[in-house]
Amino acid sequence: ERASVARAASEARASLEHLVSAGPMVMFAGSLATRLDDDAPLTLDYISSNSARVMGHSPIALLRNASSFLEHVHPDDLPPLLAACRRGIGDTRSQVTVEFRVRHLDGSWRWMQGMVRGHEVEPCRVLGYAVDITARRQAESAHRESESRLSAFLDNSSALVSLKDPFGRYQFANRAFTELIGVGDAGVADSDDFDHWPDAAPMLRARDQRVLVSRQPLQFEEVIDLPDGPHTFLSVKFPLLDEDGVPVAVGSISTDITE
C-alpha cells in the first residue's frame, strides 16, 4: 500500500512538472538574504524546466551558483525585484507584482512579470512565478511612440483639430485650437462651445448632431466671431464609431479661410 501511495505521489509530481514545463509561467523558489549587502541577496534553489524555453537558460545554468540567476537580471531592475521579494516575505497572505528584464541566451532582454510571496513557515523563503510579457511591453512602447508622433503632427498643424463627445464636450484639442481660445489643455477638457464662442455654439452643436445622425463626414463653412473680427473656417466634421457602429465622438478639422 505504501508503494502504491508513493507511486501515485510520484506520478502526480511528474504530471505537475509536465504541466509547468509546457506552460508560460516559470516557477521559482529561493531564499532572501537577511543582510542587504550580501553578495547573493536572492539565492534560488528551484526553477521550473521551462526556464530554458521562456528565458533561454536551463535550470542547471540558473542554479549553478548563488548569484547565477541575478547575474541575468537587468541592473536597473534588480533593486525593485529584491524590494518585491522583501515585501513578499513581510506578508505571506498577499502576492507582490514586479516587472523586470532578464538577459536571454540570444542576448536580447526579455520583460518578465513576476508574482512573489513569502513562505508560510520559513521566514526568509520566497516563492513565485514569472511570465514573459516582452510582446506586451513592445506593443505598449510602439503605441506610445505612435501617439507621440500623432501628437507632434497635430500640434504643429495650423488647422484647428478637436474631438467632442456626443454631448458636445471637448475631449481633445490641438495646440492651434488652445492658443486661439487662450487656454491650456486643462481648460478645454469637458468644456463646450458655449464656453468659448456662445454666439456660434447653437450652429456648431446642430452640425455636430447632423454628423452623429448621418454617421458620415460632412463639410461646412462656419463663421465665428473672434476678438479681431469674424473668421470663416472650412470645417470637415466626421464621426468616430465604436465596434458596433455607434457614434461615440465627433472629430473636426477646421482651416481658417478668412480673406
mmCIF file of C-alpha atoms in Angstrom:
data_model
loop_
_atom_site.group_PDB
_atom_site.id
_atom_site.type_symbol
_atom_site.label_atom_id
_atom_site.label_comp_id
_atom_site.label_asym_id
_atom_site.label_seq_id
_atom_site.Cartn_x
_atom_site.Cartn_y
_atom_site.Cartn_z
ATOM 1 C CA GLU A 1 0.000 0.000 0.000
ATOM 2 C CA ARG A 2 2.854 2.387 0.803
ATOM 3 C CA ALA A 3 4.414 1.620 -2.544
ATOM 4 C CA SER A 4 1.114 2.393 -4.237
ATOM 5 C CA VAL A 5 0.841 5.732 -2.428
ATOM 6 C CA ALA A 6 4.447 6.605 -3.250
ATOM 7 C CA ARG A 7 3.898 5.676 -6.889
ATOM 8 C CA ALA A 8 0.746 7.819 -7.055
ATOM 9 C CA ALA A 9 2.600 10.768 -5.485
ATOM 10 C CA SER A 10 5.467 10.351 -7.944
ATOM 11 C CA GLU A 11 3.067 10.268 -10.882
ATOM 12 C CA ALA A 12 1.283 13.359 -9.572
ATOM 13 C CA ARG A 13 4.600 15.240 -9.276
ATOM 14 C CA ALA A 14 5.560 14.155 -12.781
ATOM 15 C CA SER A 15 2.209 15.315 -14.153
ATOM 16 C CA LEU A 16 2.550 18.653 -12.370
ATOM 17 C CA GLU A 17 6.078 19.157 -13.677
ATOM 18 C CA HIS A 18 4.878 18.335 -17.185
ATOM 19 C CA LEU A 19 2.096 20.910 -16.918
ATOM 20 C CA VAL A 20 4.505 23.554 -15.614
ATOM 21 C CA SER A 21 7.151 22.804 -18.245
ATOM 22 C CA ALA A 22 4.578 23.133 -21.043
ATOM 23 C CA GLY A 23 3.097 26.355 -19.672
ATOM 24 C CA PRO A 24 4.176 30.006 -19.915
ATOM 25 C CA MET A 25 4.873 30.513 -16.197
ATOM 26 C CA VAL A 26 8.382 29.922 -14.880
ATOM 27 C CA MET A 27 8.074 28.796 -11.269
ATOM 28 C CA PHE A 28 10.880 29.540 -8.821
ATOM 29 C CA ALA A 29 11.733 29.330 -5.148
ATOM 30 C CA GLY A 30 14.648 30.524 -3.091
ATOM 31 C CA SER A 31 15.905 32.324 -0.013
ATOM 32 C CA LEU A 32 16.357 36.019 0.625
ATOM 33 C CA ALA A 33 19.497 37.116 2.451
ATOM 34 C CA THR A 34 18.936 38.893 5.737
ATOM 35 C CA ARG A 35 21.751 41.406 5.043
ATOM 36 C CA LEU A 36 21.184 43.948 2.281
ATOM 37 C CA ASP A 37 24.901 43.996 1.386
ATOM 38 C CA ASP A 38 25.084 40.237 0.878
ATOM 39 C CA ASP A 39 26.850 39.218 -2.361
ATOM 40 C CA ALA A 40 23.892 36.958 -3.181
ATOM 41 C CA PRO A 41 20.781 38.754 -1.828
ATOM 42 C CA LEU A 42 18.483 36.201 -3.501
ATOM 43 C CA THR A 43 19.520 32.582 -3.927
ATOM 44 C CA LEU A 44 17.262 30.293 -5.934
ATOM 45 C CA ASP A 45 17.226 26.563 -5.240
ATOM 46 C CA TYR A 46 14.405 25.653 -7.620
ATOM 47 C CA ILE A 47 13.325 26.876 -11.054
ATOM 48 C CA SER A 48 10.993 25.032 -13.401
ATOM 49 C CA SER A 49 12.324 23.333 -16.519
ATOM 50 C CA ASN A 50 10.514 25.715 -18.891
ATOM 51 C CA SER A 51 13.042 28.430 -17.974
ATOM 52 C CA ALA A 52 15.079 27.168 -20.933
ATOM 53 C CA ARG A 53 12.188 27.893 -23.312
ATOM 54 C CA VAL A 54 10.954 31.130 -21.721
ATOM 55 C CA MET A 55 14.200 32.752 -20.524
ATOM 56 C CA GLY A 56 16.728 30.930 -22.684
ATOM 57 C CA HIS A 57 18.587 29.440 -19.700
ATOM 58 C CA SER A 58 18.191 25.959 -18.290
ATOM 59 C CA PRO A 59 17.608 25.379 -14.578
ATOM 60 C CA ILE A 60 21.146 23.966 -14.338
ATOM 61 C CA ALA A 61 22.581 27.232 -15.667
ATOM 62 C CA LEU A 62 20.406 29.404 -13.419
ATOM 63 C CA LEU A 63 21.139 27.352 -10.287
ATOM 64 C CA ARG A 64 24.860 26.857 -10.935
ATOM 65 C CA ASN A 65 25.839 29.137 -8.072
ATOM 66 C CA ALA A 66 24.229 31.532 -5.612
ATOM 67 C CA SER A 67 24.274 34.525 -7.950
ATOM 68 C CA SER A 68 23.612 32.809 -11.301
ATOM 69 C CA PHE A 69 20.009 33.975 -11.663
ATOM 70 C CA LEU A 70 20.637 37.554 -10.542
ATOM 71 C CA GLU A 71 23.521 37.867 -12.998
ATOM 72 C CA HIS A 72 20.967 37.675 -15.811
ATOM 73 C CA VAL A 73 18.642 40.323 -14.333
ATOM 74 C CA HIS A 74 18.978 43.852 -15.738
ATOM 75 C CA PRO A 75 20.929 46.012 -13.228
ATOM 76 C CA ASP A 76 18.193 48.663 -13.209
ATOM 77 C CA ASP A 77 15.561 46.063 -12.344
ATOM 78 C CA LEU A 78 17.448 44.266 -9.599
ATOM 79 C CA PRO A 79 16.516 46.715 -6.778
ATOM 80 C CA PRO A 80 12.748 46.594 -7.490
ATOM 81 C CA LEU A 81 12.888 42.789 -7.814
ATOM 82 C CA LEU A 82 14.591 42.411 -4.446
ATOM 83 C CA ALA A 83 12.266 45.006 -2.898
ATOM 84 C CA ALA A 84 9.270 42.992 -4.099
ATOM 85 C CA CYS A 85 10.725 39.849 -2.555
ATOM 86 C CA ARG A 86 11.221 41.650 0.770
ATOM 87 C CA ARG A 87 7.624 42.884 0.716
ATOM 88 C CA GLY A 88 6.500 39.358 -0.116
ATOM 89 C CA ILE A 89 8.124 37.765 2.897
ATOM 90 C CA GLY A 90 6.677 40.521 5.053
ATOM 91 C CA ASP A 91 3.120 39.489 4.199
ATOM 92 C CA THR A 92 2.641 35.837 3.284
ATOM 93 C CA ARG A 93 -1.091 36.317 2.637
ATOM 94 C CA SER A 94 -0.647 38.516 -0.435
ATOM 95 C CA GLN A 95 1.333 38.395 -3.656
ATOM 96 C CA VAL A 96 3.584 41.196 -4.849
ATOM 97 C CA THR A 97 3.798 42.019 -8.547
ATOM 98 C CA VAL A 98 7.041 43.184 -10.142
ATOM 99 C CA GLU A 99 8.266 43.616 -13.711
ATOM 100 C CA PHE A 100 11.912 43.027 -14.569
ATOM 101 C CA ARG A 101 14.165 42.215 -17.512
ATOM 102 C CA VAL A 102 16.198 39.054 -17.976
ATOM 103 C CA ARG A 103 19.046 38.652 -20.469
ATOM 104 C CA HIS A 104 18.075 35.825 -22.828
ATOM 105 C CA LEU A 105 20.705 33.429 -24.135
ATOM 106 C CA ASP A 106 20.397 35.119 -27.563
ATOM 107 C CA GLY A 107 21.496 38.424 -25.988
ATOM 108 C CA SER A 108 18.109 40.148 -26.013
ATOM 109 C CA TRP A 109 16.359 41.497 -22.947
ATOM 110 C CA ARG A 110 13.063 39.791 -22.113
ATOM 111 C CA TRP A 111 10.499 41.544 -19.958
ATOM 112 C CA MET A 112 9.059 39.347 -17.218
ATOM 113 C CA GLN A 113 6.116 39.957 -14.939
ATOM 114 C CA GLY A 114 6.667 38.215 -11.632
ATOM 115 C CA MET A 115 4.445 37.421 -8.679
ATOM 116 C CA VAL A 116 6.217 36.678 -5.413
ATOM 117 C CA ARG A 117 5.127 35.846 -1.897
ATOM 118 C CA GLY A 118 6.692 34.621 1.301
ATOM 119 C CA HIS A 119 6.663 31.087 2.666
ATOM 120 C CA GLU A 120 4.172 30.488 5.454
ATOM 121 C CA VAL A 121 6.703 28.644 7.639
ATOM 122 C CA GLU A 122 10.214 29.684 6.577
ATOM 123 C CA PRO A 123 10.509 33.451 7.149
ATOM 124 C CA CYS A 124 13.193 34.165 4.529
ATOM 125 C CA ARG A 125 11.880 31.876 1.807
ATOM 126 C CA VAL A 126 10.394 33.309 -1.412
ATOM 127 C CA LEU A 127 8.021 31.558 -3.810
ATOM 128 C CA GLY A 128 6.916 32.933 -7.139
ATOM 129 C CA TYR A 129 6.458 32.706 -10.852
ATOM 130 C CA ALA A 130 7.279 34.857 -13.858
ATOM 131 C CA VAL A 131 5.659 35.248 -17.280
ATOM 132 C CA ASP A 132 7.247 36.674 -20.429
ATOM 133 C CA ILE A 133 5.499 39.970 -21.242
ATOM 134 C CA THR A 134 8.012 41.206 -23.831
ATOM 135 C CA ALA A 135 5.422 41.301 -26.622
ATOM 136 C CA ARG A 136 3.066 43.353 -24.466
ATOM 137 C CA ARG A 137 5.784 45.818 -23.482
ATOM 138 C CA GLN A 138 6.864 46.192 -27.117
ATOM 139 C CA ALA A 139 3.263 46.821 -28.152
ATOM 140 C CA GLU A 140 2.878 49.431 -25.395
ATOM 141 C CA SER A 141 6.113 51.111 -26.482
ATOM 142 C CA ALA A 142 5.005 51.146 -30.127
ATOM 143 C CA HIS A 143 1.640 52.596 -29.084
ATOM 144 C CA ARG A 144 3.307 55.371 -27.066
ATOM 145 C CA GLU A 145 5.613 56.176 -29.968
ATOM 146 C CA SER A 146 2.657 56.284 -32.366
ATOM 147 C CA GLU A 147 0.738 58.587 -30.019
ATOM 148 C CA SER A 148 3.791 60.819 -29.642
ATOM 149 C CA ARG A 149 4.162 61.142 -33.424
ATOM 150 C CA LEU A 150 0.458 61.850 -33.862
ATOM 151 C CA SER A 151 0.553 64.457 -31.094
ATOM 152 C CA ALA A 152 3.573 66.160 -32.680
ATOM 153 C CA PHE A 153 1.826 66.172 -36.067
ATOM 154 C CA LEU A 154 -1.393 67.651 -34.670
ATOM 155 C CA ASP A 155 0.351 70.249 -32.530
ATOM 156 C CA ASN A 156 2.375 71.502 -35.487
ATOM 157 C CA SER A 157 -0.675 71.841 -37.711
ATOM 158 C CA SER A 158 -2.126 75.307 -38.307
ATOM 159 C CA ALA A 159 -5.606 73.787 -38.636
ATOM 160 C CA LEU A 160 -7.867 73.622 -35.591
ATOM 161 C CA VAL A 161 -8.270 69.958 -34.647
ATOM 162 C CA SER A 162 -10.701 68.885 -31.953
ATOM 163 C CA LEU A 163 -12.702 65.959 -30.645
ATOM 164 C CA LYS A 164 -16.043 66.189 -28.809
ATOM 165 C CA ASP A 165 -18.192 63.557 -27.128
ATOM 166 C CA PRO A 166 -21.846 63.110 -28.250
ATOM 167 C CA PHE A 167 -22.905 65.691 -25.659
ATOM 168 C CA GLY A 168 -20.708 68.378 -27.201
ATOM 169 C CA ARG A 169 -17.977 68.326 -24.555
ATOM 170 C CA TYR A 170 -14.426 68.723 -25.819
ATOM 171 C CA GLN A 171 -12.215 65.700 -25.198
ATOM 172 C CA PHE A 172 -9.203 66.869 -27.177
ATOM 173 C CA ALA A 173 -7.927 69.991 -28.923
ATOM 174 C CA ASN A 174 -4.578 70.598 -30.606
ATOM 175 C CA ARG A 175 -2.198 73.449 -29.849
ATOM 176 C CA ALA A 176 -3.578 75.759 -32.576
ATOM 177 C CA PHE A 177 -7.049 75.407 -31.054
ATOM 178 C CA THR A 178 -5.986 76.047 -27.451
ATOM 179 C CA GLU A 179 -3.851 79.022 -28.485
ATOM 180 C CA LEU A 180 -6.779 80.519 -30.392
ATOM 181 C CA ILE A 181 -9.084 80.428 -27.370
ATOM 182 C CA GLY A 182 -6.274 81.295 -24.939
ATOM 183 C CA VAL A 183 -6.450 78.277 -22.625
ATOM 184 C CA GLY A 184 -4.302 75.229 -21.953
ATOM 185 C CA ASP A 185 -5.287 71.593 -22.392
ATOM 186 C CA ALA A 186 -6.899 71.555 -18.951
ATOM 187 C CA GLY A 187 -9.111 74.486 -19.917
ATOM 188 C CA VAL A 188 -10.537 72.633 -22.916
ATOM 189 C CA ALA A 189 -11.324 69.230 -21.404
ATOM 190 C CA ASP A 190 -15.076 68.846 -20.685
ATOM 191 C CA SER A 191 -15.833 72.400 -21.816
ATOM 192 C CA ASP A 192 -18.237 73.054 -24.716
ATOM 193 C CA ASP A 193 -18.783 75.631 -27.467
ATOM 194 C CA PHE A 194 -20.928 77.811 -25.176
ATOM 195 C CA ASP A 195 -17.826 78.301 -23.017
ATOM 196 C CA HIS A 196 -15.697 79.576 -25.925
ATOM 197 C CA TRP A 197 -17.984 81.110 -28.598
ATOM 198 C CA PRO A 198 -21.562 81.243 -27.271
ATOM 199 C CA ASP A 199 -22.995 83.067 -30.311
ATOM 200 C CA ALA A 200 -21.853 80.313 -32.691
ATOM 201 C CA ALA A 201 -22.492 77.429 -30.268
ATOM 202 C CA PRO A 202 -26.064 76.572 -31.400
ATOM 203 C CA MET A 203 -24.939 76.387 -35.033
ATOM 204 C CA LEU A 204 -21.889 74.266 -34.184
ATOM 205 C CA ARG A 205 -23.929 71.960 -31.973
ATOM 206 C CA ALA A 206 -26.561 71.437 -34.674
ATOM 207 C CA ARG A 207 -23.891 70.492 -37.207
ATOM 208 C CA ASP A 208 -22.262 68.073 -34.783
ATOM 209 C CA GLN A 209 -25.650 66.406 -34.391
ATOM 210 C CA ARG A 210 -26.007 66.090 -38.166
ATOM 211 C CA VAL A 211 -22.701 64.253 -38.280
ATOM 212 C CA LEU A 212 -23.716 61.939 -35.433
ATOM 213 C CA VAL A 213 -27.072 61.126 -37.051
ATOM 214 C CA SER A 214 -25.715 60.629 -40.578
ATOM 215 C CA ARG A 215 -22.599 58.795 -39.395
ATOM 216 C CA GLN A 216 -20.852 60.324 -42.384
ATOM 217 C CA PRO A 217 -18.172 63.038 -42.707
ATOM 218 C CA LEU A 218 -19.631 66.417 -43.664
ATOM 219 C CA GLN A 219 -18.080 69.729 -44.741
ATOM 220 C CA PHE A 220 -19.240 73.165 -43.621
ATOM 221 C CA GLU A 221 -18.246 76.808 -43.786
ATOM 222 C CA GLU A 222 -18.507 78.202 -40.270
ATOM 223 C CA VAL A 223 -18.282 81.870 -39.280
ATOM 224 C CA ILE A 224 -17.113 82.528 -35.738
ATOM 225 C CA ASP A 225 -16.626 85.923 -34.081
ATOM 226 C CA LEU A 226 -13.132 86.300 -32.659
ATOM 227 C CA PRO A 227 -11.565 89.299 -30.884
ATOM 228 C CA ASP A 228 -10.210 90.656 -34.192
ATOM 229 C CA GLY A 229 -13.492 90.166 -36.047
ATOM 230 C CA PRO A 230 -15.414 87.397 -37.819
ATOM 231 C CA HIS A 231 -13.392 84.473 -39.169
ATOM 232 C CA THR A 232 -14.587 81.940 -41.728
ATOM 233 C CA PHE A 233 -13.474 78.356 -41.257
ATOM 234 C CA LEU A 234 -13.776 75.466 -43.683
ATOM 235 C CA SER A 235 -14.558 72.566 -41.354
ATOM 236 C CA VAL A 236 -14.602 68.851 -42.026
ATOM 237 C CA LYS A 237 -16.525 67.029 -39.313
ATOM 238 C CA PHE A 238 -16.543 63.266 -39.020
ATOM 239 C CA PRO A 239 -17.952 60.664 -36.607
ATOM 240 C CA LEU A 240 -15.875 58.204 -34.586
ATOM 241 C CA LEU A 241 -17.715 54.903 -34.338
ATOM 242 C CA ASP A 242 -17.290 52.071 -31.866
ATOM 243 C CA GLU A 243 -17.065 48.409 -32.931
ATOM 244 C CA ASP A 244 -20.873 48.240 -33.143
ATOM 245 C CA GLY A 245 -21.073 51.250 -35.430
ATOM 246 C CA VAL A 246 -22.410 53.570 -32.733
ATOM 247 C CA PRO A 247 -21.006 57.143 -32.886
ATOM 248 C CA VAL A 248 -19.044 57.952 -29.737
ATOM 249 C CA ALA A 249 -17.403 61.243 -30.750
ATOM 250 C CA VAL A 250 -17.235 63.943 -33.399
ATOM 251 C CA GLY A 251 -13.894 64.982 -34.840
ATOM 252 C CA SER A 252 -13.341 68.312 -36.520
ATOM 253 C CA ILE A 253 -10.566 69.766 -38.671
ATOM 254 C CA SER A 254 -11.079 73.477 -39.365
ATOM 255 C CA THR A 255 -8.969 75.696 -41.637
ATOM 256 C CA ASP A 256 -9.198 79.467 -41.464
ATOM 257 C CA ILE A 257 -10.117 80.693 -44.982
ATOM 258 C CA THR A 258 -10.862 84.295 -43.975
ATOM 259 C CA GLU A 259 -9.889 86.672 -46.813
#
